[in-house]
mmCIF file of C-alpha atoms in Angstrom:
data_model
loop_
_atom_site.group_PDB
_atom_site.id
_atom_site.type_symbol
_atom_site.label_atom_id
_atom_site.label_comp_id
_atom_site.label_asym_id
_atom_site.label_seq_id
_atom_site.Cartn_x
_atom_site.Cartn_y
_atom_site.Cartn_z
ATOM 1 C CA ASP A 1 145.619 -121.754 -69.215
ATOM 2 C CA VAL A 2 144.370 -122.777 -65.812
ATOM 3 C CA GLN A 3 146.370 -125.702 -64.474
ATOM 4 C CA LEU A 4 145.781 -127.721 -61.331
ATOM 5 C CA GLN A 5 148.231 -130.303 -60.053
ATOM 6 C CA ALA A 6 147.232 -132.441 -57.089
ATOM 7 C CA SER A 7 149.796 -134.401 -55.098
ATOM 8 C CA GLY A 8 150.402 -135.981 -51.732
ATOM 9 C CA GLY A 9 148.297 -139.091 -51.912
ATOM 10 C CA GLY A 10 149.514 -142.448 -50.731
ATOM 11 C CA LEU A 11 148.890 -145.434 -48.511
ATOM 12 C CA VAL A 12 148.281 -144.827 -44.827
ATOM 13 C CA GLN A 13 146.939 -146.858 -41.951
ATOM 14 C CA ALA A 14 143.642 -145.994 -40.347
ATOM 15 C CA GLY A 15 144.104 -143.238 -37.811
ATOM 16 C CA GLY A 16 146.999 -141.746 -39.737
ATOM 17 C CA SER A 17 147.393 -138.452 -41.555
ATOM 18 C CA LEU A 18 148.196 -137.161 -45.013
ATOM 19 C CA ARG A 19 148.479 -133.716 -46.492
ATOM 20 C CA LEU A 20 147.393 -133.151 -50.053
ATOM 21 C CA SER A 21 148.597 -130.216 -52.109
ATOM 22 C CA CYS A 22 147.037 -128.570 -55.129
ATOM 23 C CA ALA A 23 149.254 -126.279 -57.168
ATOM 24 C CA ALA A 24 147.033 -123.958 -59.146
ATOM 25 C CA SER A 25 148.161 -121.501 -61.780
ATOM 26 C CA GLY A 26 146.966 -119.564 -64.803
ATOM 27 C CA PHE A 27 144.082 -117.773 -63.082
ATOM 28 C CA THR A 28 142.751 -114.575 -64.574
ATOM 29 C CA PHE A 29 139.741 -114.149 -62.309
ATOM 30 C CA ASP A 30 139.848 -112.103 -59.165
ATOM 31 C CA ASP A 31 137.581 -114.181 -56.954
ATOM 32 C CA TYR A 32 137.333 -117.928 -57.004
ATOM 33 C CA SER A 33 137.032 -120.994 -54.867
ATOM 34 C CA ILE A 34 139.271 -124.017 -54.882
ATOM 35 C CA ALA A 35 137.833 -127.257 -53.654
ATOM 36 C CA TRP A 36 138.800 -130.824 -52.979
ATOM 37 C CA PHE A 37 136.571 -133.591 -54.224
ATOM 38 C CA ARG A 38 136.936 -137.316 -53.947
ATOM 39 C CA GLN A 39 135.628 -140.305 -55.794
ATOM 40 C CA ALA A 40 135.704 -143.827 -54.457
ATOM 41 C CA PRO A 41 135.284 -146.828 -56.766
ATOM 42 C CA GLY A 42 131.674 -147.243 -57.765
ATOM 43 C CA LYS A 43 130.604 -144.026 -56.088
ATOM 44 C CA GLU A 44 129.781 -140.551 -57.251
ATOM 45 C CA ARG A 45 132.232 -137.724 -56.895
ATOM 46 C CA GLU A 46 131.628 -135.847 -53.664
ATOM 47 C CA GLY A 47 132.764 -132.498 -52.389
ATOM 48 C CA VAL A 48 135.117 -132.618 -49.428
ATOM 49 C CA SER A 49 136.046 -129.018 -48.729
ATOM 50 C CA CYS A 50 136.472 -125.662 -50.417
ATOM 51 C CA ILE A 51 138.078 -122.341 -49.670
ATOM 52 C CA SER A 52 137.208 -118.968 -51.133
ATOM 53 C CA SER A 53 139.931 -116.604 -52.285
ATOM 54 C CA SER A 54 138.010 -113.469 -51.362
ATOM 55 C CA ASP A 55 137.750 -114.004 -47.628
ATOM 56 C CA GLY A 56 139.280 -117.395 -46.898
ATOM 57 C CA SER A 57 135.947 -118.834 -45.845
ATOM 58 C CA THR A 58 135.753 -122.602 -45.855
ATOM 59 C CA ILE A 59 133.162 -125.313 -46.207
ATOM 60 C CA TYR A 60 133.474 -128.950 -45.191
ATOM 61 C CA ALA A 61 131.423 -132.003 -45.910
ATOM 62 C CA ASP A 62 129.891 -133.430 -42.754
ATOM 63 C CA SER A 63 131.877 -136.628 -43.202
ATOM 64 C CA VAL A 64 135.204 -134.819 -42.764
ATOM 65 C CA LYS A 65 134.386 -132.039 -40.314
ATOM 66 C CA GLY A 66 136.790 -132.020 -37.418
ATOM 67 C CA ARG A 67 139.262 -134.272 -39.228
ATOM 68 C CA PHE A 68 140.219 -132.415 -42.393
ATOM 69 C CA THR A 69 141.478 -128.850 -42.705
ATOM 70 C CA ILE A 70 141.760 -126.851 -45.906
ATOM 71 C CA SER A 71 144.188 -123.966 -46.203
ATOM 72 C CA SER A 72 145.737 -121.915 -48.932
ATOM 73 C CA ASP A 73 148.880 -120.060 -49.867
ATOM 74 C CA ILE A 74 147.778 -117.501 -52.428
ATOM 75 C CA SER A 75 150.228 -115.323 -54.292
ATOM 76 C CA SER A 76 149.389 -111.644 -54.667
ATOM 77 C CA ASP A 77 149.354 -111.852 -58.466
ATOM 78 C CA ASN A 78 147.645 -115.272 -58.684
ATOM 79 C CA ALA A 79 150.697 -116.560 -60.506
ATOM 80 C CA GLU A 80 150.644 -119.738 -58.493
ATOM 81 C CA ASN A 81 148.469 -120.677 -55.590
ATOM 82 C CA THR A 82 148.650 -123.748 -53.436
ATOM 83 C CA VAL A 83 145.747 -125.231 -51.560
ATOM 84 C CA TYR A 84 146.342 -127.877 -48.933
ATOM 85 C CA LEU A 85 144.094 -130.487 -47.425
ATOM 86 C CA GLN A 86 145.363 -131.766 -44.115
ATOM 87 C CA MET A 87 143.651 -135.064 -43.422
ATOM 88 C CA ASN A 88 143.822 -136.470 -39.908
ATOM 89 C CA ARG A 89 142.267 -139.540 -38.295
ATOM 90 C CA LEU A 90 141.877 -141.142 -41.679
ATOM 91 C CA ALA A 91 139.486 -144.052 -42.004
ATOM 92 C CA PRO A 92 139.095 -146.717 -44.689
ATOM 93 C CA GLU A 93 136.005 -144.917 -45.992
ATOM 94 C CA ASP A 94 138.239 -141.981 -46.910
ATOM 95 C CA THR A 95 139.875 -144.133 -49.565
ATOM 96 C CA ALA A 96 139.347 -142.426 -52.914
ATOM 97 C CA VAL A 97 140.959 -140.475 -55.691
ATOM 98 C CA TYR A 98 141.121 -136.872 -54.532
ATOM 99 C CA TYR A 99 140.786 -134.060 -57.039
ATOM 100 C CA CYS A 100 141.184 -130.328 -56.748
ATOM 101 C CA ALA A 101 139.086 -127.996 -58.834
ATOM 102 C CA VAL A 102 138.397 -124.291 -59.231
ATOM 103 C CA THR A 103 135.271 -122.235 -59.770
ATOM 104 C CA VAL A 104 134.500 -118.544 -59.963
ATOM 105 C CA LEU A 105 131.637 -119.114 -57.560
ATOM 106 C CA ALA A 106 131.986 -119.008 -53.824
ATOM 107 C CA GLY A 107 130.892 -121.463 -51.217
ATOM 108 C CA THR A 108 129.850 -124.563 -53.085
ATOM 109 C CA LEU A 109 130.781 -128.229 -53.033
ATOM 110 C CA LEU A 110 128.686 -129.094 -56.053
ATOM 111 C CA PRO A 111 131.037 -130.523 -58.684
ATOM 112 C CA GLY A 112 128.913 -129.278 -61.575
ATOM 113 C CA PHE A 113 129.867 -125.701 -60.770
ATOM 114 C CA TYR A 114 133.591 -126.366 -61.099
ATOM 115 C CA SER A 115 135.092 -125.693 -64.490
ATOM 116 C CA PHE A 116 138.708 -126.708 -64.069
ATOM 117 C CA TRP A 117 139.993 -129.946 -62.585
ATOM 118 C CA GLY A 118 143.318 -131.451 -61.676
ATOM 119 C CA GLN A 119 144.281 -135.040 -62.464
ATOM 120 C CA GLY A 120 143.659 -136.556 -59.026
ATOM 121 C CA THR A 121 145.793 -138.239 -56.408
ATOM 122 C CA LEU A 122 144.977 -141.592 -54.844
ATOM 123 C CA VAL A 123 144.537 -141.928 -51.099
ATOM 124 C CA THR A 124 144.308 -145.444 -49.711
ATOM 125 C CA VAL A 125 143.564 -146.021 -46.042
ATOM 126 C CA SER A 126 144.131 -149.523 -44.761
ATOM 127 C CA SER A 127 142.258 -150.917 -41.768
#
């Protein structure tokens, strides 16, 4: 079974940094993308960033470009992969529950295309 475990959330002051981790395991597909999404109270879930396993290409939402960096540590047999989201210069509007998810498609931040989701980790940025 595909399993995704997000961690690393917490409370940080505006301007600070956090690094989220997503431990992903149970993959049987050769090519996939892992993405970070976030959902703030009363708002729709939005894509933050994704990384493709095939070539390491990345996509960022405009709201996080230049502040967030996605990276991955992929095992050769896909036994367990870890995807990180380094978040710098955090702002109160970054406050949300952050989720990681996986899809067999490449290069999309549309949540409807993601089949497997982790449980989420809360990031709170105080002003």
